[in-house]
PDB file of C-alpha atoms in Angstrom:
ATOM      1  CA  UNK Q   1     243.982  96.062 164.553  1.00  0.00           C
ATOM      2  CA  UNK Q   2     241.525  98.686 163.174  1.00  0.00           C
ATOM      3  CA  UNK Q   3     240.323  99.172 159.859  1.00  0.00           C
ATOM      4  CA  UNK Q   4     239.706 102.999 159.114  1.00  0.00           C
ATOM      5  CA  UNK Q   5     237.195 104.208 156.597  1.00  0.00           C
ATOM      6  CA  UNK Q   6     237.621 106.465 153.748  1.00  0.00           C
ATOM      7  CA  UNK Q   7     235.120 109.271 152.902  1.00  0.00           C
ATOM      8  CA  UNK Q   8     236.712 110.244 149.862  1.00  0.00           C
ATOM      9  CA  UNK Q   9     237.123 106.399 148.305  1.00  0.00           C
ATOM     10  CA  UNK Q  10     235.424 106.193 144.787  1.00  0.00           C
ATOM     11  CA  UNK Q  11     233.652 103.171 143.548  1.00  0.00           C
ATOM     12  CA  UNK Q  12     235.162 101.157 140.975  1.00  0.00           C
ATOM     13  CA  UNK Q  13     233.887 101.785 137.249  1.00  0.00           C
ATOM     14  CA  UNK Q  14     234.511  99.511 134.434  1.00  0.00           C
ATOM     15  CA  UNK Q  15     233.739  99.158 130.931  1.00  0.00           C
ATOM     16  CA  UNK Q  16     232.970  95.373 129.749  1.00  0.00           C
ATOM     17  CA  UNK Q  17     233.854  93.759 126.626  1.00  0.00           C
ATOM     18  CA  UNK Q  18     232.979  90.285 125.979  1.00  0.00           C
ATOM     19  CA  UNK Q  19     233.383  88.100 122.759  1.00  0.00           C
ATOM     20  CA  UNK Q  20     232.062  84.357 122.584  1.00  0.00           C
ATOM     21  CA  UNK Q  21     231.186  81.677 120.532  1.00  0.00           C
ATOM     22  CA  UNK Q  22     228.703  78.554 122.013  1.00  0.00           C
ATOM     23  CA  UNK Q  23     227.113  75.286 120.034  1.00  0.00           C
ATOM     24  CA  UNK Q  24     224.991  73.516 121.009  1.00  0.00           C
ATOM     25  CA  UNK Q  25     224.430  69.806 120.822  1.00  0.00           C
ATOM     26  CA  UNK Q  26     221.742  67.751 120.470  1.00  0.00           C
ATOM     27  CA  UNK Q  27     220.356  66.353 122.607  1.00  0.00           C
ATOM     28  CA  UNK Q  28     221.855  68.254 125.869  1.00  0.00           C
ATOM     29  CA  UNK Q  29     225.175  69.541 125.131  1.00  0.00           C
ATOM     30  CA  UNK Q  30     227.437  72.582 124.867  1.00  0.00           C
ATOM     31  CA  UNK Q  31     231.031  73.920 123.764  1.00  0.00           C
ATOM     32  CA  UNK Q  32     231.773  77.425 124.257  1.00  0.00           C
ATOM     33  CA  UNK Q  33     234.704  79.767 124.400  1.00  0.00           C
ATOM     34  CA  UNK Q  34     235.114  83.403 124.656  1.00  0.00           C
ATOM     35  CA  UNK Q  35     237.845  86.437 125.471  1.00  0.00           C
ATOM     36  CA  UNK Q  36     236.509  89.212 127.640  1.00  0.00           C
ATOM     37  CA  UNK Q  37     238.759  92.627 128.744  1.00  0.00           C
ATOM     38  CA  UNK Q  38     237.167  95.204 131.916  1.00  0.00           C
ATOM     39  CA  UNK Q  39     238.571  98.161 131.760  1.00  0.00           C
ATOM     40  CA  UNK Q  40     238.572  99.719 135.616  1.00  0.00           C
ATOM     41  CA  UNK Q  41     238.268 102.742 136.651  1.00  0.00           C
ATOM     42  CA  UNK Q  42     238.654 104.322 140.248  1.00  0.00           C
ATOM     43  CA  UNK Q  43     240.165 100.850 141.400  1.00  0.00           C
ATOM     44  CA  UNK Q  44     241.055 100.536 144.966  1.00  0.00           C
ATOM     45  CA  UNK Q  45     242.776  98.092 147.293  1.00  0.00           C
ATOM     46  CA  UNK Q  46     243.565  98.164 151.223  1.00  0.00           C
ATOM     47  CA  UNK Q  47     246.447  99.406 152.713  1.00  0.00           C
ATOM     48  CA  UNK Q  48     248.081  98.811 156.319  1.00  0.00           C
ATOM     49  CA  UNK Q  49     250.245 100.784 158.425  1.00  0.00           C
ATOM     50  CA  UNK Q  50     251.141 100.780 162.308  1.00  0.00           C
ATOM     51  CA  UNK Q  51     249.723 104.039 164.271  1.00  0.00           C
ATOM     52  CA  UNK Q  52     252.831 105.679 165.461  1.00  0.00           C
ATOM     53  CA  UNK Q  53     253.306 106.930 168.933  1.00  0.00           C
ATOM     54  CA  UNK Q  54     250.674 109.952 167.863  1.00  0.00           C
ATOM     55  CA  UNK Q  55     247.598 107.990 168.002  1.00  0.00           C
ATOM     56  CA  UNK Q  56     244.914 108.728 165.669  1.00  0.00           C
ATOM     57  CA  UNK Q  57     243.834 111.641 167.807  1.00  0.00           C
ATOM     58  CA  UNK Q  58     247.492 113.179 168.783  1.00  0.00           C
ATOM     59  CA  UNK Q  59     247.431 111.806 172.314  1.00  0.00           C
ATOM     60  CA  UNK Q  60     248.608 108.070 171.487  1.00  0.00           C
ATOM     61  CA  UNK Q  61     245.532 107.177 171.067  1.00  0.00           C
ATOM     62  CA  UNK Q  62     245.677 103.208 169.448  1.00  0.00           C
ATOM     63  CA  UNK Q  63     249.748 103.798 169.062  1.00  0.00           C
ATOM     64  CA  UNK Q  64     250.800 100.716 167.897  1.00  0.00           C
ATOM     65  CA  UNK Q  65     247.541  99.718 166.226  1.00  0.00           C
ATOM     66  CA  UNK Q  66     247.885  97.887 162.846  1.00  0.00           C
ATOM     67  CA  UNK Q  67     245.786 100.092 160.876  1.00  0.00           C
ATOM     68  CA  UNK Q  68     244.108  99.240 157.745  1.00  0.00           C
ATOM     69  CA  UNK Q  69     241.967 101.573 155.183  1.00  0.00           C
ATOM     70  CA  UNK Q  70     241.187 101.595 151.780  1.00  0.00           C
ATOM     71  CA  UNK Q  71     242.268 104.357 148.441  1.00  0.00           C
ATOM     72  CA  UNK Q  72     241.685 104.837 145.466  1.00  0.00           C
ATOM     73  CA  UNK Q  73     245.007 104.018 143.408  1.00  0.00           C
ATOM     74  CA  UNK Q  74     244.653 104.064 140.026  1.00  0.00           C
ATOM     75  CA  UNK Q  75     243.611 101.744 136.321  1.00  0.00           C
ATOM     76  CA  UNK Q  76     243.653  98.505 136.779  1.00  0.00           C
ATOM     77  CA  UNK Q  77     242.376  96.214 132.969  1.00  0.00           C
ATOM     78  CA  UNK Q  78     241.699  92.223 133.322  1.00  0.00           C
ATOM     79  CA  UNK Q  79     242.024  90.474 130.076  1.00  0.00           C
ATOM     80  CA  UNK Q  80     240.860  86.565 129.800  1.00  0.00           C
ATOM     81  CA  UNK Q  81     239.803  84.013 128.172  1.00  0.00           C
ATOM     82  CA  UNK Q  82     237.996  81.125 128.687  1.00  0.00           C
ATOM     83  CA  UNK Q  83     235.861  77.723 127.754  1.00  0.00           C
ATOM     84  CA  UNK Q  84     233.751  75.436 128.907  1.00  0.00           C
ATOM     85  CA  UNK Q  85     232.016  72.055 127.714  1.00  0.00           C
ATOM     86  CA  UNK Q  86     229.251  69.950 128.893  1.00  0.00           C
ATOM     87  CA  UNK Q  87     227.045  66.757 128.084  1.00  0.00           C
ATOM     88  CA  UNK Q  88     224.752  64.635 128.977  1.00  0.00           C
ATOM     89  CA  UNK Q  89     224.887  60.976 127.297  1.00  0.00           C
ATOM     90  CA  UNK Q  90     221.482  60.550 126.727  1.00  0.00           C
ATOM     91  CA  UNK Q  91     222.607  57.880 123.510  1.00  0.00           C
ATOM     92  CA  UNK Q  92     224.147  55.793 126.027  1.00  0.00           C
ATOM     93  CA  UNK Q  93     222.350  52.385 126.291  1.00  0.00           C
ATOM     94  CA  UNK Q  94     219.936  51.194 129.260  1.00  0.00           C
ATOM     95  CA  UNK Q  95     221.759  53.013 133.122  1.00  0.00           C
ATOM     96  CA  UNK Q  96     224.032  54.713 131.411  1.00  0.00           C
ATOM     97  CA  UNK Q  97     222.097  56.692 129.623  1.00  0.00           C
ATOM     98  CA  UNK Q  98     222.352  58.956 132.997  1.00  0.00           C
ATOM     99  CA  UNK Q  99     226.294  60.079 132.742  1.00  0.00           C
ATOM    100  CA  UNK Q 100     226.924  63.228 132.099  1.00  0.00           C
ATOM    101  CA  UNK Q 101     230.201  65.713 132.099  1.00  0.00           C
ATOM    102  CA  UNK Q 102     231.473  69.125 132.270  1.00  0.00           C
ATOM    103  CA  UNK Q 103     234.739  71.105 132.391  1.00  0.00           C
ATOM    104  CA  UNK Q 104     235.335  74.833 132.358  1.00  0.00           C
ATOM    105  CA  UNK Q 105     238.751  76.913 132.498  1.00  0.00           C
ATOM    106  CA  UNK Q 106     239.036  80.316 132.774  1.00  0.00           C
ATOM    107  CA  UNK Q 107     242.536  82.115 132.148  1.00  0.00           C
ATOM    108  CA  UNK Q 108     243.208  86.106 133.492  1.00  0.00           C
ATOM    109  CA  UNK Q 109     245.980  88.185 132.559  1.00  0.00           C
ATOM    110  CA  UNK Q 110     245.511  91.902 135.061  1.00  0.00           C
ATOM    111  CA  UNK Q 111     247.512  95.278 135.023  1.00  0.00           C
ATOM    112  CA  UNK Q 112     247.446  98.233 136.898  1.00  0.00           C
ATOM    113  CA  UNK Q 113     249.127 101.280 136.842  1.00  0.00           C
ATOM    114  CA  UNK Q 114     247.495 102.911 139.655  1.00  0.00           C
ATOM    115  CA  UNK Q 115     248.013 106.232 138.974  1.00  0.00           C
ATOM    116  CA  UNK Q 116     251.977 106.244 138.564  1.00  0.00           C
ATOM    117  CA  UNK Q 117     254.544 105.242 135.803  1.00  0.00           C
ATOM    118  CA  UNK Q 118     254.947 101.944 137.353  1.00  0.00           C
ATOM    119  CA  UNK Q 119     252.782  99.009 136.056  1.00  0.00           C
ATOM    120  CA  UNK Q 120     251.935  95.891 138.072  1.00  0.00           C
ATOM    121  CA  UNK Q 121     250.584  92.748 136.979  1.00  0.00           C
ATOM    122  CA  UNK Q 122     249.708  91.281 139.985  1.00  0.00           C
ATOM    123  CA  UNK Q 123     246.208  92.979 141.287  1.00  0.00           C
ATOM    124  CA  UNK Q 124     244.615  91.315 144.538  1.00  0.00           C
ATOM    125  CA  UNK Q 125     242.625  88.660 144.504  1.00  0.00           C
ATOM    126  CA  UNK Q 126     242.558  87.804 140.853  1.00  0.00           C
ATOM    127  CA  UNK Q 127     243.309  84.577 139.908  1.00  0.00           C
ATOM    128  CA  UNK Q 128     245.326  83.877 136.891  1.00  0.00           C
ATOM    129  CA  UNK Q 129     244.029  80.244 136.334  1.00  0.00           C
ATOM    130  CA  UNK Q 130     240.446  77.897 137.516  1.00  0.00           C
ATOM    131  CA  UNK Q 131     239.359  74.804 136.128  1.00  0.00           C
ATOM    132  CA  UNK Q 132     236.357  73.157 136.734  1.00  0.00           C
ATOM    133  CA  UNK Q 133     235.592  69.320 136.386  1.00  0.00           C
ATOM    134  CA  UNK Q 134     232.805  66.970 137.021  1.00  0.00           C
ATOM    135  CA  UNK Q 135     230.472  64.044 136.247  1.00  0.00           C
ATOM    136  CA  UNK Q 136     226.801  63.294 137.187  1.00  0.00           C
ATOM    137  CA  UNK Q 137     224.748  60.647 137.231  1.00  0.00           C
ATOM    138  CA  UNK Q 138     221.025  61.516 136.868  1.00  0.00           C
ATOM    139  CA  UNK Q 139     218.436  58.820 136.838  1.00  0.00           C
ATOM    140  CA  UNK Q 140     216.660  56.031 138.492  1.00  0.00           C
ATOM    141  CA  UNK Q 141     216.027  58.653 141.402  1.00  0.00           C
ATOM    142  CA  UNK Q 142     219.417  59.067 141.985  1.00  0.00           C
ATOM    143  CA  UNK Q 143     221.463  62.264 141.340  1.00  0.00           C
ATOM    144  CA  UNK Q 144     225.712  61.836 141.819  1.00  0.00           C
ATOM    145  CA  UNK Q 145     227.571  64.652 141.284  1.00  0.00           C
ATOM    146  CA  UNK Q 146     231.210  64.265 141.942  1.00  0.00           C
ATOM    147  CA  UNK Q 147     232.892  67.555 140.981  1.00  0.00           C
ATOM    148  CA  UNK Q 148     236.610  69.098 141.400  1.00  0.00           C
ATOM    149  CA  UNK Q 149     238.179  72.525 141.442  1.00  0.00           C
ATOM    150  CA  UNK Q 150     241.316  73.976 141.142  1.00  0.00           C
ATOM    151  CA  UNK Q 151     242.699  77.545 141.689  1.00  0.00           C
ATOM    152  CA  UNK Q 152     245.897  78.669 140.849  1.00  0.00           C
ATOM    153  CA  UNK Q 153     248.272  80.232 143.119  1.00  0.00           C
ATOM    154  CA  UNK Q 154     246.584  83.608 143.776  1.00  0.00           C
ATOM    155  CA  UNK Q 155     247.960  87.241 144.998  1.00  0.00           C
ATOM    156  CA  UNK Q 156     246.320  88.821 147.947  1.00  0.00           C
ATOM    157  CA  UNK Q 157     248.338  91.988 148.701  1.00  0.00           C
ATOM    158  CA  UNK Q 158     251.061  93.386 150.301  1.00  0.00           C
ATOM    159  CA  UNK Q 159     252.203  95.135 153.671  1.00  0.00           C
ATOM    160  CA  UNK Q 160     254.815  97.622 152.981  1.00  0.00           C
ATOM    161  CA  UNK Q 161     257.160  95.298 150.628  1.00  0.00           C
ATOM    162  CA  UNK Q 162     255.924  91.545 151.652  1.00  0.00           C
ATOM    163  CA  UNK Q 163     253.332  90.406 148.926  1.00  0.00           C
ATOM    164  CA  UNK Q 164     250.870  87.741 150.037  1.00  0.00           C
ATOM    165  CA  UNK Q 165     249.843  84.762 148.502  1.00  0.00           C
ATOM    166  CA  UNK Q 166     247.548  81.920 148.779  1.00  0.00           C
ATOM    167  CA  UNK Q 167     248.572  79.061 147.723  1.00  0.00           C
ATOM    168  CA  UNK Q 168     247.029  76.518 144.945  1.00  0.00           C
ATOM    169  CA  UNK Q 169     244.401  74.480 145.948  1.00  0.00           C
ATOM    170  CA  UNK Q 170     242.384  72.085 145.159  1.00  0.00           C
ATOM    171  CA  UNK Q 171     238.555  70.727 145.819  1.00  0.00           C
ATOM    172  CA  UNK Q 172     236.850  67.658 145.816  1.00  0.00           C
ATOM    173  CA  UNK Q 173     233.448  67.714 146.302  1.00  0.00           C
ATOM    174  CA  UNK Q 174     230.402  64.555 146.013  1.00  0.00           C
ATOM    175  CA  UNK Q 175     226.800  65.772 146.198  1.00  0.00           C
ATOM    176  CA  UNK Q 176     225.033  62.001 146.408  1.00  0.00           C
ATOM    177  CA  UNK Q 177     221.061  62.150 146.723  1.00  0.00           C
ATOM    178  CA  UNK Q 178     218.219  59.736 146.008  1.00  0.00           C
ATOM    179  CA  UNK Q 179     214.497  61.036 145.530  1.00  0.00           C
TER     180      UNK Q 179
END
């Protein structure tokens, strides 16, 4: 395979909007939830191809070569929303006083009409859905952390007219240390 550059590829350009509302507990705590849209500008994604009998230079040069570049194709806008929470439990009596949570979700909703009359929703790696859980313990020299994350099925791209997925997933992860 070869991947090709592009001399004339723009950057991407965006304008930002962002809305959102926090409080904050006392004595360590939070609840927050906001919208945000980006509107993008110059957006570009990779494209493949296989070299034809040609080459690249006229004389077969890498003929049968999956070739990749990227272009420019267009607007793309992400809308989403999202919140979060987190506390710690300091009013807890004696150990417990340790235990803390959090939790965060994020939703996206993309379109793109990259530079023609037809409109996509589905823009490469942009995942519609993430949440975010976890505890913690903090105290007595000990920090536990046992956390989890999930990602919804997500759109990669597409080679000529397969798309390509990945598929939903989800992580466990325990950060354990004593000091």
């Amino acid at each position: 395979s070869l991947t090709v550059g592009n001399s004339d590829l723009k950057p991407y350009f965006s304008h930002n909007y962002e809305l959102s509302v926090e409080r904050y507990f006392e004595p360590v705590g939070l609840i927050s939830a906001g919208v945000f849209r980006k509107d993008i500008g110059n957006y570009f994604r990779s494209f493949s191809d296989v070299v034809g009998t040609e080459g690249l230079d006229g004389a077969g040069t890498y003929a049968g070569y999956t070739r990749s570049t990227s272009r420019n194709i267009g607007n793309a806008k992400v809308n989403g929303a999202e919140v979060a929470l987190q506390q710690q439990f300091r009013w807890l009596p004696g150990i417990w006083k340790g235990l803390g949570a959090f939790a965060n979700f994020t939703y996206l909703k993309t379109k793109g009409d990259f530079g023609t009359t037809l409109v996509t929703t589905r823009l490469p790696n942009m995942t519609p859905r993430t949440l975010n859980l976890g505890v913690s313990y903090v105290g007595h020299g000990w920090q536990i952390r046992p956390m989890l994350n999930w990602i919804d099925r997500t759109y990669r791209g597409s080679s000529g007219v397969v798309d390509y997925d990945s598929l939903a997933r989800t992580w466990v992860d325990l950060k354990v240390q004593y000091t």
